[in-house]
PDB file of C-alpha atoms in Angstrom:
ATOM      1  CA  MET A   1      -1.942 -27.202 -12.338  1.00  0.00           C
ATOM      2  CA  PHE A   2      -1.087 -24.233 -10.138  1.00  0.00           C
ATOM      3  CA  VAL A   3       0.760 -21.397 -11.791  1.00  0.00           C
ATOM      4  CA  ARG A   4       4.109 -20.202 -10.425  1.00  0.00           C
ATOM      5  CA  LYS A   5       4.135 -17.011  -8.380  1.00  0.00           C
ATOM      6  CA  GLY A   6       5.346 -14.833 -11.263  1.00  0.00           C
ATOM      7  CA  ARG A   7       2.812 -16.155 -13.716  1.00  0.00           C
ATOM      8  CA  PHE A   8       0.054 -16.034 -11.104  1.00  0.00           C
ATOM      9  CA  ALA A   9       0.806 -12.378 -10.351  1.00  0.00           C
ATOM     10  CA  ALA A  10       0.925 -11.638 -14.088  1.00  0.00           C
ATOM     11  CA  ALA A  11      -2.463 -13.292 -14.529  1.00  0.00           C
ATOM     12  CA  LEU A  12      -3.903 -11.084 -11.800  1.00  0.00           C
ATOM     13  CA  VAL A  13      -2.461  -7.976 -13.478  1.00  0.00           C
ATOM     14  CA  ILE A  14      -3.880  -8.959 -16.864  1.00  0.00           C
ATOM     15  CA  THR A  15      -7.261  -9.663 -15.283  1.00  0.00           C
ATOM     16  CA  ALA A  16      -7.208  -6.329 -13.479  1.00  0.00           C
ATOM     17  CA  LEU A  17      -6.380  -4.498 -16.733  1.00  0.00           C
ATOM     18  CA  THR A  18      -9.163  -6.335 -18.539  1.00  0.00           C
ATOM     19  CA  LEU A  19     -11.650  -5.424 -15.814  1.00  0.00           C
ATOM     20  CA  SER A  20     -10.517  -1.813 -15.963  1.00  0.00           C
ATOM     21  CA  ALA A  21     -11.053  -1.723 -19.716  1.00  0.00           C
ATOM     22  CA  CYS A  22     -14.463  -3.415 -19.555  1.00  0.00           C
ATOM     23  CA  GLY A  23     -15.818  -1.896 -16.332  1.00  0.00           C
ATOM     24  CA  SER A  24     -18.073   1.072 -15.984  1.00  0.00           C
ATOM     25  CA  ASP A  25     -17.014   4.378 -14.482  1.00  0.00           C
ATOM     26  CA  PRO A  26     -16.945   3.831 -10.690  1.00  0.00           C
ATOM     27  CA  SER A  27     -18.341   7.343 -10.260  1.00  0.00           C
ATOM     28  CA  SER A  28     -21.375   6.687 -12.481  1.00  0.00           C
ATOM     29  CA  PRO A  29     -24.838   6.889 -10.856  1.00  0.00           C
ATOM     30  CA  THR A  30     -26.579   3.734  -9.649  1.00  0.00           C
ATOM     31  CA  THR A  31     -30.189   2.631  -9.769  1.00  0.00           C
ATOM     32  CA  GLU A  32     -30.824   3.157  -6.063  1.00  0.00           C
ATOM     33  CA  GLY A  33     -34.101   4.889  -6.815  1.00  0.00           C
ATOM     34  CA  ALA A  34     -35.431   1.810  -8.603  1.00  0.00           C
ATOM     35  CA  GLY A  35     -35.619  -0.194  -5.372  1.00  0.00           C
ATOM     36  CA  LYS A  36     -32.840  -2.009  -3.564  1.00  0.00           C
ATOM     37  CA  GLN A  37     -32.092  -5.735  -3.435  1.00  0.00           C
ATOM     38  CA  ALA A  38     -31.787  -6.817   0.207  1.00  0.00           C
ATOM     39  CA  LEU A  39     -28.835  -9.120   0.941  1.00  0.00           C
ATOM     40  CA  THR A  40     -27.217 -10.480   4.099  1.00  0.00           C
ATOM     41  CA  VAL A  41     -23.426 -10.661   3.959  1.00  0.00           C
ATOM     42  CA  ALA A  42     -21.738 -13.274   6.175  1.00  0.00           C
ATOM     43  CA  THR A  43     -18.226 -12.361   7.221  1.00  0.00           C
ATOM     44  CA  GLN A  44     -15.586 -13.285   9.810  1.00  0.00           C
ATOM     45  CA  PRO A  45     -13.075 -11.271  11.881  1.00  0.00           C
ATOM     46  CA  ASP A  46      -9.943 -12.243   9.969  1.00  0.00           C
ATOM     47  CA  PHE A  47      -7.971 -10.821   7.083  1.00  0.00           C
ATOM     48  CA  PHE A  48      -9.969 -12.543   4.361  1.00  0.00           C
ATOM     49  CA  GLY A  49     -13.218 -11.192   5.778  1.00  0.00           C
ATOM     50  CA  ILE A  50     -12.102  -7.551   5.696  1.00  0.00           C
ATOM     51  CA  PRO A  51     -13.318  -6.774   2.116  1.00  0.00           C
ATOM     52  CA  LEU A  52     -16.859  -7.819   3.019  1.00  0.00           C
ATOM     53  CA  TYR A  53     -16.929  -5.509   6.038  1.00  0.00           C
ATOM     54  CA  PHE A  54     -15.728  -2.640   3.852  1.00  0.00           C
ATOM     55  CA  ALA A  55     -18.140  -3.453   1.009  1.00  0.00           C
ATOM     56  CA  VAL A  56     -21.060  -3.023   3.401  1.00  0.00           C
ATOM     57  CA  GLN A  57     -19.817  -0.393   5.845  1.00  0.00           C
ATOM     58  CA  LYS A  58     -18.303   1.904   3.207  1.00  0.00           C
ATOM     59  CA  GLY A  59     -21.428   1.767   1.057  1.00  0.00           C
ATOM     60  CA  PHE A  60     -20.023   0.070  -2.046  1.00  0.00           C
ATOM     61  CA  LEU A  61     -22.912  -2.415  -2.147  1.00  0.00           C
ATOM     62  CA  ALA A  62     -25.423   0.349  -1.431  1.00  0.00           C
ATOM     63  CA  LYS A  63     -23.995   2.296  -4.345  1.00  0.00           C
ATOM     64  CA  GLN A  64     -24.974  -0.620  -6.585  1.00  0.00           C
ATOM     65  CA  GLY A  65     -28.561  -0.556  -5.339  1.00  0.00           C
ATOM     66  CA  ILE A  66     -28.101  -3.303  -2.744  1.00  0.00           C
ATOM     67  CA  ASP A  67     -29.438  -2.990   0.800  1.00  0.00           C
ATOM     68  CA  ALA A  68     -26.781  -5.068   2.586  1.00  0.00           C
ATOM     69  CA  LYS A  69     -26.436  -5.984   6.237  1.00  0.00           C
ATOM     70  CA  LEU A  70     -23.539  -7.780   7.932  1.00  0.00           C
ATOM     71  CA  GLN A  71     -23.737 -10.979   9.937  1.00  0.00           C
ATOM     72  CA  GLU A  72     -20.495 -12.030  11.637  1.00  0.00           C
ATOM     73  CA  PHE A  73     -19.399 -15.654  12.113  1.00  0.00           C
ATOM     74  CA  PRO A  74     -16.270 -17.161  13.744  1.00  0.00           C
ATOM     75  CA  THR A  75     -14.860 -18.424  10.410  1.00  0.00           C
ATOM     76  CA  GLY A  76     -15.731 -18.616   6.739  1.00  0.00           C
ATOM     77  CA  VAL A  77     -16.939 -22.193   7.202  1.00  0.00           C
ATOM     78  CA  GLU A  78     -19.837 -21.117   9.423  1.00  0.00           C
ATOM     79  CA  GLY A  79     -20.523 -18.203   7.117  1.00  0.00           C
ATOM     80  CA  THR A  80     -20.797 -20.541   4.140  1.00  0.00           C
ATOM     81  CA  GLU A  81     -23.155 -22.809   6.055  1.00  0.00           C
ATOM     82  CA  ALA A  82     -25.289 -19.726   6.713  1.00  0.00           C
ATOM     83  CA  VAL A  83     -25.487 -19.095   2.959  1.00  0.00           C
ATOM     84  CA  VAL A  84     -26.541 -22.707   2.406  1.00  0.00           C
ATOM     85  CA  THR A  85     -29.311 -22.500   5.018  1.00  0.00           C
ATOM     86  CA  GLY A  86     -30.583 -19.160   3.755  1.00  0.00           C
ATOM     87  CA  GLN A  87     -29.433 -17.128   6.754  1.00  0.00           C
ATOM     88  CA  ALA A  88     -27.066 -15.209   4.476  1.00  0.00           C
ATOM     89  CA  ASP A  89     -26.628 -14.583   0.758  1.00  0.00           C
ATOM     90  CA  LEU A  90     -22.925 -13.883   0.315  1.00  0.00           C
ATOM     91  CA  THR A  91     -19.580 -14.718   1.894  1.00  0.00           C
ATOM     92  CA  SER A  92     -15.915 -15.357   1.115  1.00  0.00           C
ATOM     93  CA  VAL A  93     -14.221 -18.641   1.984  1.00  0.00           C
ATOM     94  CA  ALA A  94     -11.689 -21.225   0.810  1.00  0.00           C
ATOM     95  CA  GLY A  95     -12.759 -23.783  -1.773  1.00  0.00           C
ATOM     96  CA  TYR A  96     -12.806 -26.769   0.624  1.00  0.00           C
ATOM     97  CA  PRO A  97     -16.120 -26.188   2.430  1.00  0.00           C
ATOM     98  CA  VAL A  98     -17.845 -25.174  -0.792  1.00  0.00           C
ATOM     99  CA  ALA A  99     -16.825 -28.463  -2.440  1.00  0.00           C
ATOM    100  CA  SER A 100     -18.231 -30.378   0.530  1.00  0.00           C
ATOM    101  CA  LEU A 101     -21.545 -28.568   0.373  1.00  0.00           C
ATOM    102  CA  ALA A 102     -21.832 -28.712  -3.415  1.00  0.00           C
ATOM    103  CA  ALA A 103     -21.438 -32.500  -3.241  1.00  0.00           C
ATOM    104  CA  LYS A 104     -24.546 -32.553  -1.049  1.00  0.00           C
ATOM    105  CA  GLY A 105     -26.526 -30.514  -3.527  1.00  0.00           C
ATOM    106  CA  ALA A 106     -26.345 -27.275  -1.561  1.00  0.00           C
ATOM    107  CA  LYS A 107     -27.655 -24.211  -3.354  1.00  0.00           C
ATOM    108  CA  VAL A 108     -24.420 -22.238  -3.523  1.00  0.00           C
ATOM    109  CA  LYS A 109     -22.211 -21.105  -6.362  1.00  0.00           C
ATOM    110  CA  ILE A 110     -18.828 -19.413  -6.606  1.00  0.00           C
ATOM    111  CA  ILE A 111     -18.903 -16.267  -8.734  1.00  0.00           C
ATOM    112  CA  GLY A 112     -15.304 -15.081  -8.411  1.00  0.00           C
ATOM    113  CA  HIS A 113     -12.439 -14.720  -5.963  1.00  0.00           C
ATOM    114  CA  ASN A 114     -11.494 -11.591  -4.075  1.00  0.00           C
ATOM    115  CA  ALA A 115      -8.402 -12.599  -2.107  1.00  0.00           C
ATOM    116  CA  THR A 116      -5.220 -14.529  -2.888  1.00  0.00           C
ATOM    117  CA  SER A 117      -2.192 -15.186  -0.706  1.00  0.00           C
ATOM    118  CA  TYR A 118       0.982 -17.227  -0.734  1.00  0.00           C
ATOM    119  CA  GLY A 119       1.900 -16.406   2.850  1.00  0.00           C
ATOM    120  CA  TRP A 120      -1.283 -15.860   4.839  1.00  0.00           C
ATOM    121  CA  TRP A 121      -1.094 -19.295   6.403  1.00  0.00           C
ATOM    122  CA  GLY A 122       1.235 -22.239   6.819  1.00  0.00           C
ATOM    123  CA  ILE A 123       2.938 -24.696   9.168  1.00  0.00           C
ATOM    124  CA  ILE A 124       4.266 -23.175  12.385  1.00  0.00           C
ATOM    125  CA  VAL A 125       6.972 -25.337  13.981  1.00  0.00           C
ATOM    126  CA  ASP A 126       8.950 -25.450  17.211  1.00  0.00           C
ATOM    127  CA  SER A 127      12.747 -25.426  17.408  1.00  0.00           C
ATOM    128  CA  SER A 128      12.974 -29.200  16.942  1.00  0.00           C
ATOM    129  CA  ILE A 129      11.819 -29.034  13.314  1.00  0.00           C
ATOM    130  CA  ALA A 130      14.013 -27.697  10.522  1.00  0.00           C
ATOM    131  CA  THR A 131      13.245 -30.033   7.601  1.00  0.00           C
ATOM    132  CA  PRO A 132      10.120 -31.918   6.497  1.00  0.00           C
ATOM    133  CA  GLN A 133      11.726 -35.181   7.701  1.00  0.00           C
ATOM    134  CA  ASP A 134      12.012 -33.701  11.204  1.00  0.00           C
ATOM    135  CA  LEU A 135       8.240 -34.134  11.481  1.00  0.00           C
ATOM    136  CA  TYR A 136       8.788 -37.872  11.968  1.00  0.00           C
ATOM    137  CA  GLY A 137       7.909 -38.831  15.521  1.00  0.00           C
ATOM    138  CA  LYS A 138       6.496 -35.348  16.168  1.00  0.00           C
ATOM    139  CA  THR A 139       2.924 -34.132  16.608  1.00  0.00           C
ATOM    140  CA  ILE A 140       1.291 -31.739  14.179  1.00  0.00           C
ATOM    141  CA  ALA A 141      -2.133 -30.328  15.057  1.00  0.00           C
ATOM    142  CA  LEU A 142      -4.688 -29.314  12.430  1.00  0.00           C
ATOM    143  CA  GLN A 143      -8.419 -29.248  11.882  1.00  0.00           C
ATOM    144  CA  SER A 144      -9.499 -32.396  10.081  1.00  0.00           C
ATOM    145  CA  ASN A 145     -11.700 -32.356   6.980  1.00  0.00           C
ATOM    146  CA  SER A 146     -10.569 -28.836   6.168  1.00  0.00           C
ATOM    147  CA  THR A 147      -8.304 -26.897   3.826  1.00  0.00           C
ATOM    148  CA  ALA A 148      -5.527 -27.509   6.372  1.00  0.00           C
ATOM    149  CA  SER A 149      -5.822 -31.294   6.121  1.00  0.00           C
ATOM    150  CA  TYR A 150      -5.846 -31.076   2.331  1.00  0.00           C
ATOM    151  CA  TRP A 151      -2.748 -28.886   2.322  1.00  0.00           C
ATOM    152  CA  PHE A 152      -0.937 -31.168   4.767  1.00  0.00           C
ATOM    153  CA  ASP A 153      -1.589 -34.266   2.655  1.00  0.00           C
ATOM    154  CA  ARG A 154      -0.250 -32.479  -0.419  1.00  0.00           C
ATOM    155  CA  PHE A 155       2.767 -31.344   1.605  1.00  0.00           C
ATOM    156  CA  VAL A 156       3.434 -34.942   2.693  1.00  0.00           C
ATOM    157  CA  ALA A 157       3.146 -36.227  -0.881  1.00  0.00           C
ATOM    158  CA  PHE A 158       5.335 -33.464  -2.324  1.00  0.00           C
ATOM    159  CA  HIS A 159       8.143 -34.151   0.157  1.00  0.00           C
ATOM    160  CA  LYS A 160       7.680 -37.940  -0.140  1.00  0.00           C
ATOM    161  CA  LEU A 161       7.078 -38.351   3.590  1.00  0.00           C
ATOM    162  CA  ASP A 162       5.665 -41.406   5.338  1.00  0.00           C
ATOM    163  CA  LYS A 163       2.550 -39.967   6.985  1.00  0.00           C
ATOM    164  CA  SER A 164       2.286 -42.926   9.360  1.00  0.00           C
ATOM    165  CA  LYS A 165       5.446 -41.682  11.081  1.00  0.00           C
ATOM    166  CA  ILE A 166       3.859 -38.325  11.922  1.00  0.00           C
ATOM    167  CA  LYS A 167       1.374 -37.948  14.769  1.00  0.00           C
ATOM    168  CA  VAL A 168      -1.605 -35.906  13.578  1.00  0.00           C
ATOM    169  CA  MET A 169      -3.730 -34.263  16.280  1.00  0.00           C
ATOM    170  CA  ASP A 170      -7.245 -33.235  15.280  1.00  0.00           C
ATOM    171  CA  ALA A 171      -8.149 -29.878  16.814  1.00  0.00           C
ATOM    172  CA  LYS A 172     -10.487 -27.037  15.985  1.00  0.00           C
ATOM    173  CA  TYR A 173      -8.862 -23.867  14.679  1.00  0.00           C
ATOM    174  CA  ALA A 174      -9.555 -22.070  17.966  1.00  0.00           C
ATOM    175  CA  GLN A 175      -7.668 -24.770  19.899  1.00  0.00           C
ATOM    176  CA  LEU A 176      -4.511 -24.813  17.791  1.00  0.00           C
ATOM    177  CA  VAL A 177      -2.551 -21.877  19.207  1.00  0.00           C
ATOM    178  CA  PRO A 178      -3.219 -22.906  22.851  1.00  0.00           C
ATOM    179  CA  ALA A 179      -2.150 -26.482  22.059  1.00  0.00           C
ATOM    180  CA  PHE A 180       1.059 -25.248  20.458  1.00  0.00           C
ATOM    181  CA  ALA A 181       1.777 -22.795  23.286  1.00  0.00           C
ATOM    182  CA  LYS A 182       1.424 -25.578  25.888  1.00  0.00           C
ATOM    183  CA  GLY A 183       3.727 -27.888  23.942  1.00  0.00           C
ATOM    184  CA  ASP A 184       0.999 -30.416  23.138  1.00  0.00           C
ATOM    185  CA  ALA A 185       1.997 -30.140  19.483  1.00  0.00           C
ATOM    186  CA  ASN A 186       5.361 -29.564  17.801  1.00  0.00           C
ATOM    187  CA  ALA A 187       3.677 -27.952  14.809  1.00  0.00           C
ATOM    188  CA  ILE A 188       0.301 -26.590  13.781  1.00  0.00           C
ATOM    189  CA  ILE A 189      -1.304 -25.520  10.524  1.00  0.00           C
ATOM    190  CA  HIS A 190      -3.044 -22.167  10.865  1.00  0.00           C
ATOM    191  CA  PHE A 191      -3.750 -18.822   9.218  1.00  0.00           C
ATOM    192  CA  GLU A 192      -3.024 -15.228  10.164  1.00  0.00           C
ATOM    193  CA  PRO A 193      -3.280 -13.574  12.612  1.00  0.00           C
ATOM    194  CA  ASN A 194      -2.879 -16.911  14.383  1.00  0.00           C
ATOM    195  CA  VAL A 195       0.433 -17.681  12.644  1.00  0.00           C
ATOM    196  CA  THR A 196       1.949 -14.624  14.289  1.00  0.00           C
ATOM    197  CA  LYS A 197       0.245 -15.379  17.617  1.00  0.00           C
ATOM    198  CA  ALA A 198       1.614 -18.933  17.628  1.00  0.00           C
ATOM    199  CA  ILE A 199       5.146 -17.776  16.853  1.00  0.00           C
ATOM    200  CA  ASN A 200       4.980 -15.244  19.681  1.00  0.00           C
ATOM    201  CA  ALA A 201       3.526 -17.803  22.102  1.00  0.00           C
ATOM    202  CA  ARG A 202       6.545 -20.096  22.177  1.00  0.00           C
ATOM    203  CA  PRO A 203      10.309 -19.393  22.236  1.00  0.00           C
ATOM    204  CA  GLY A 204      12.076 -20.667  19.137  1.00  0.00           C
ATOM    205  CA  ALA A 205       8.863 -21.046  17.138  1.00  0.00           C
ATOM    206  CA  ARG A 206       8.845 -19.970  13.496  1.00  0.00           C
ATOM    207  CA  LEU A 207       6.931 -20.288  10.253  1.00  0.00           C
ATOM    208  CA  GLY A 208       8.375 -23.461   8.755  1.00  0.00           C
ATOM    209  CA  TRP A 209       6.475 -23.502   5.472  1.00  0.00           C
ATOM    210  CA  ALA A 210       4.028 -20.961   4.098  1.00  0.00           C
ATOM    211  CA  GLY A 211       0.979 -21.820   2.051  1.00  0.00           C
ATOM    212  CA  GLY A 212       2.096 -21.547  -1.554  1.00  0.00           C
ATOM    213  CA  ASP A 213       5.633 -22.849  -0.961  1.00  0.00           C
ATOM    214  CA  ASP A 214       6.459 -25.307  -3.753  1.00  0.00           C
ATOM    215  CA  ASP A 215       3.267 -24.011  -5.429  1.00  0.00           C
ATOM    216  CA  LEU A 216       1.290 -26.447  -3.268  1.00  0.00           C
ATOM    217  CA  LEU A 217      -1.543 -24.259  -2.140  1.00  0.00           C
ATOM    218  CA  PRO A 218      -1.810 -20.526  -2.645  1.00  0.00           C
ATOM    219  CA  PHE A 219      -4.792 -19.601  -0.501  1.00  0.00           C
ATOM    220  CA  ILE A 220      -7.743 -18.247  -2.468  1.00  0.00           C
ATOM    221  CA  GLY A 221     -10.796 -16.583  -0.968  1.00  0.00           C
ATOM    222  CA  TYR A 222     -13.783 -17.409  -3.166  1.00  0.00           C
ATOM    223  CA  VAL A 223     -16.911 -15.267  -3.430  1.00  0.00           C
ATOM    224  CA  VAL A 224     -19.748 -17.631  -2.478  1.00  0.00           C
ATOM    225  CA  ALA A 225     -23.299 -16.698  -3.434  1.00  0.00           C
ATOM    226  CA  GLY A 226     -26.754 -17.977  -2.540  1.00  0.00           C
ATOM    227  CA  PRO A 227     -29.801 -18.147  -4.874  1.00  0.00           C
ATOM    228  CA  LYS A 228     -30.716 -14.444  -4.579  1.00  0.00           C
ATOM    229  CA  ILE A 229     -27.428 -13.744  -6.309  1.00  0.00           C
ATOM    230  CA  PHE A 230     -26.512 -16.692  -8.527  1.00  0.00           C
ATOM    231  CA  GLU A 231     -30.032 -16.913 -10.002  1.00  0.00           C
ATOM    232  CA  ASN A 232     -29.935 -13.229 -10.965  1.00  0.00           C
ATOM    233  CA  GLN A 233     -26.967 -12.157 -13.080  1.00  0.00           C
ATOM    234  CA  GLU A 234     -27.837  -8.477 -12.728  1.00  0.00           C
ATOM    235  CA  VAL A 235     -27.543  -8.726  -8.940  1.00  0.00           C
ATOM    236  CA  GLY A 236     -24.430 -10.898  -9.207  1.00  0.00           C
ATOM    237  CA  VAL A 237     -22.641  -8.409 -11.420  1.00  0.00           C
ATOM    238  CA  LYS A 238     -23.560  -5.573  -9.039  1.00  0.00           C
ATOM    239  CA  VAL A 239     -22.087  -7.551  -6.122  1.00  0.00           C
ATOM    240  CA  LEU A 240     -18.865  -8.160  -8.026  1.00  0.00           C
ATOM    241  CA  ARG A 241     -18.658  -4.537  -9.120  1.00  0.00           C
ATOM    242  CA  ALA A 242     -18.999  -3.476  -5.481  1.00  0.00           C
ATOM    243  CA  LEU A 243     -16.235  -5.872  -4.458  1.00  0.00           C
ATOM    244  CA  ARG A 244     -13.976  -4.558  -7.204  1.00  0.00           C
ATOM    245  CA  GLU A 245     -14.491  -1.000  -5.989  1.00  0.00           C
ATOM    246  CA  THR A 246     -13.918  -2.174  -2.413  1.00  0.00           C
ATOM    247  CA  SER A 247     -10.563  -3.651  -3.452  1.00  0.00           C
ATOM    248  CA  SER A 248      -9.544  -0.381  -5.094  1.00  0.00           C
ATOM    249  CA  TYR A 249     -10.535   1.585  -1.993  1.00  0.00           C
ATOM    250  CA  MET A 250      -8.570  -0.734   0.317  1.00  0.00           C
ATOM    251  CA  LYS A 251      -5.433  -0.370  -1.785  1.00  0.00           C
ATOM    252  CA  SER A 252      -5.697   3.430  -1.645  1.00  0.00           C
ATOM    253  CA  ASN A 253      -6.510   3.619   2.069  1.00  0.00           C
ATOM    254  CA  GLN A 254      -4.115   1.167   3.673  1.00  0.00           C
ATOM    255  CA  GLY A 255      -3.933   3.076   6.948  1.00  0.00           C
ATOM    256  CA  GLU A 256      -7.682   2.752   7.419  1.00  0.00           C
ATOM    257  CA  VAL A 257      -7.541  -0.944   6.543  1.00  0.00           C
ATOM    258  CA  ILE A 258      -4.767  -1.569   9.070  1.00  0.00           C
ATOM    259  CA  ALA A 259      -6.718   0.234  11.798  1.00  0.00           C
ATOM    260  CA  PHE A 260      -9.775  -1.895  11.045  1.00  0.00           C
ATOM    261  CA  ILE A 261      -7.699  -5.087  11.008  1.00  0.00           C
ATOM    262  CA  LYS A 262      -6.345  -4.258  14.460  1.00  0.00           C
ATOM    263  CA  SER A 263      -9.863  -3.728  15.774  1.00  0.00           C
ATOM    264  CA  LYS A 264     -11.007  -7.130  14.499  1.00  0.00           C
ATOM    265  CA  THR A 265      -8.057  -9.501  14.855  1.00  0.00           C
ATOM    266  CA  GLY A 266      -6.435  -8.607  18.158  1.00  0.00           C
ATOM    267  CA  ILE A 267      -3.213  -7.478  16.494  1.00  0.00           C
ATOM    268  CA  THR A 268      -1.931  -4.348  18.220  1.00  0.00           C
ATOM    269  CA  ASP A 269       1.141  -3.410  16.207  1.00  0.00           C
ATOM    270  CA  ASP A 270       0.773  -1.412  12.987  1.00  0.00           C
ATOM    271  CA  ALA A 271       3.922  -2.868  11.446  1.00  0.00           C
ATOM    272  CA  GLU A 272       2.767  -6.410  12.167  1.00  0.00           C
ATOM    273  CA  ALA A 273      -0.651  -5.784  10.621  1.00  0.00           C
ATOM    274  CA  LYS A 274       0.956  -4.155   7.586  1.00  0.00           C
ATOM    275  CA  LYS A 275       3.330  -7.101   7.134  1.00  0.00           C
ATOM    276  CA  ILE A 276       0.473  -9.598   7.092  1.00  0.00           C
ATOM    277  CA  LEU A 277      -1.647  -7.373   4.848  1.00  0.00           C
ATOM    278  CA  SER A 278       1.193  -7.213   2.321  1.00  0.00           C
ATOM    279  CA  LYS A 279       0.890 -10.985   1.843  1.00  0.00           C
ATOM    280  CA  ILE A 280      -2.651 -10.750   0.478  1.00  0.00           C
ATOM    281  CA  ASP A 281      -3.861  -9.547  -2.915  1.00  0.00           C
ATOM    282  CA  PHE A 282      -7.493  -8.431  -2.643  1.00  0.00           C
ATOM    283  CA  SER A 283      -7.952  -8.011  -6.401  1.00  0.00           C
ATOM    284  CA  LEU A 284     -11.202  -9.333  -7.792  1.00  0.00           C
ATOM    285  CA  ALA A 285     -10.618 -12.013 -10.408  1.00  0.00           C
ATOM    286  CA  PHE A 286     -11.497 -15.490 -11.624  1.00  0.00           C
ATOM    287  CA  ASP A 287      -8.673 -17.208 -13.487  1.00  0.00           C
ATOM    288  CA  PRO A 288      -8.116 -20.849 -14.538  1.00  0.00           C
ATOM    289  CA  ALA A 289      -5.895 -21.528 -11.512  1.00  0.00           C
ATOM    290  CA  SER A 290      -8.821 -20.692  -9.234  1.00  0.00           C
ATOM    291  CA  VAL A 291     -11.136 -23.224 -10.872  1.00  0.00           C
ATOM    292  CA  ASP A 292      -8.355 -25.830 -11.003  1.00  0.00           C
ATOM    293  CA  GLN A 293      -7.848 -25.533  -7.265  1.00  0.00           C
ATOM    294  CA  ILE A 294     -11.580 -26.027  -6.610  1.00  0.00           C
ATOM    295  CA  GLN A 295     -11.574 -29.191  -8.742  1.00  0.00           C
ATOM    296  CA  GLN A 296      -8.488 -30.561  -7.006  1.00  0.00           C
ATOM    297  CA  VAL A 297     -10.076 -29.991  -3.603  1.00  0.00           C
ATOM    298  CA  ALA A 298     -13.268 -31.750  -4.698  1.00  0.00           C
ATOM    299  CA  ASP A 299     -11.308 -34.710  -6.111  1.00  0.00           C
ATOM    300  CA  TYR A 300      -9.328 -34.957  -2.859  1.00  0.00           C
ATOM    301  CA  GLN A 301     -12.500 -35.083  -0.786  1.00  0.00           C
ATOM    302  CA  LEU A 302     -13.854 -37.875  -2.967  1.00  0.00           C
ATOM    303  CA  GLU A 303     -10.587 -39.801  -2.605  1.00  0.00           C
ATOM    304  CA  MET A 304     -10.678 -39.388   1.181  1.00  0.00           C
ATOM    305  CA  GLY A 305     -14.291 -40.511   1.367  1.00  0.00           C
ATOM    306  CA  ASN A 306     -15.511 -37.155   2.670  1.00  0.00           C
ATOM    307  CA  ILE A 307     -18.005 -36.952  -0.207  1.00  0.00           C
ATOM    308  CA  LYS A 308     -19.734 -39.812  -1.980  1.00  0.00           C
ATOM    309  CA  ASN A 309     -20.108 -38.495  -5.514  1.00  0.00           C
ATOM    310  CA  LYS A 310     -17.663 -36.906  -7.928  1.00  0.00           C
ATOM    311  CA  VAL A 311     -18.175 -33.174  -8.252  1.00  0.00           C
ATOM    312  CA  ASP A 312     -17.558 -31.187 -11.413  1.00  0.00           C
ATOM    313  CA  ALA A 313     -16.250 -27.828 -10.219  1.00  0.00           C
ATOM    314  CA  LYS A 314     -17.612 -26.125 -13.315  1.00  0.00           C
ATOM    315  CA  SER A 315     -21.118 -27.044 -12.210  1.00  0.00           C
ATOM    316  CA  TYR A 316     -20.967 -24.732  -9.203  1.00  0.00           C
ATOM    317  CA  VAL A 317     -18.824 -21.884 -10.466  1.00  0.00           C
ATOM    318  CA  ILE A 318     -19.807 -18.961 -12.678  1.00  0.00           C
ATOM    319  CA  THR A 319     -16.683 -17.682 -14.363  1.00  0.00           C
ATOM    320  CA  ASP A 320     -18.025 -15.141 -16.852  1.00  0.00           C
ATOM    321  CA  TRP A 321     -19.670 -12.570 -14.608  1.00  0.00           C
ATOM    322  CA  VAL A 322     -16.346 -11.050 -13.626  1.00  0.00           C
ATOM    323  CA  SER A 323     -15.629 -10.280 -17.274  1.00  0.00           C
ATOM    324  CA  ALA A 324     -19.065  -8.658 -17.600  1.00  0.00           C
ATOM    325  CA  LEU A 325     -18.167  -5.816 -15.229  1.00  0.00           C
TER     326      LEU A 325
END
């Protein structure tokens, strides 16, 4: 079960306090002289990829004795595939692609989550849609076999809609805003900064429903690790400690974060970037709601026939390293 917003926020606060009590002094010396662990960090030029850029570029991983280099991909899906194939060792992505890969026996594990949002993504609609029932006879575009398709099916079930009365257009994420702007679709499911771009691309467009409305799907960015990390707890804990310090730095240096976001996402307005940034909590955590969401995604993929075998989420998550910081 997903927790309500208030309880979810409280859980994050409690986790943060626990980490603060258990963690080491961020200013304490590292073991850089003992030889560094080389890691490749896969990231993407969107809001959920920002902590990974900062973890490498601001030296938080280096401080933990890790020689990290960045490798940029279009989205977290490609970045996760890079971890699976050994091209990278670490990334952050939604639970959906990880469940798909875990079902195929991929050597990846989730060791925490470092981003949570109730408003980072959602359904953008044109002026003809005001209620869920208004989707009948209309076209909604989304990328199939993705977090978006999972969220849409839950949305349909929650509002007791007849999905057969809604035209679903399969389109890659990069094609969604152009399709909406041209009027090929009455609605799309997308994430920021594309939510804002889609709204600005068409008169009368608005965010109809945000991810997390009705507690359907708060978006969680999971920390995905390859064998160099998940087979070595010492390295894994160092990675998580670096991400925790990155989160603290980002919260204290919002102006710098906003400037970096603008350089990566195409957003040009400070206020717009700040508004989107305010929707995301970059705290490092791993709470029961996170694992529950992973299991629900895996069960959905089995039900839809996207995977052949049932997956136990607990078999590819490591929940106790966060508490070891």
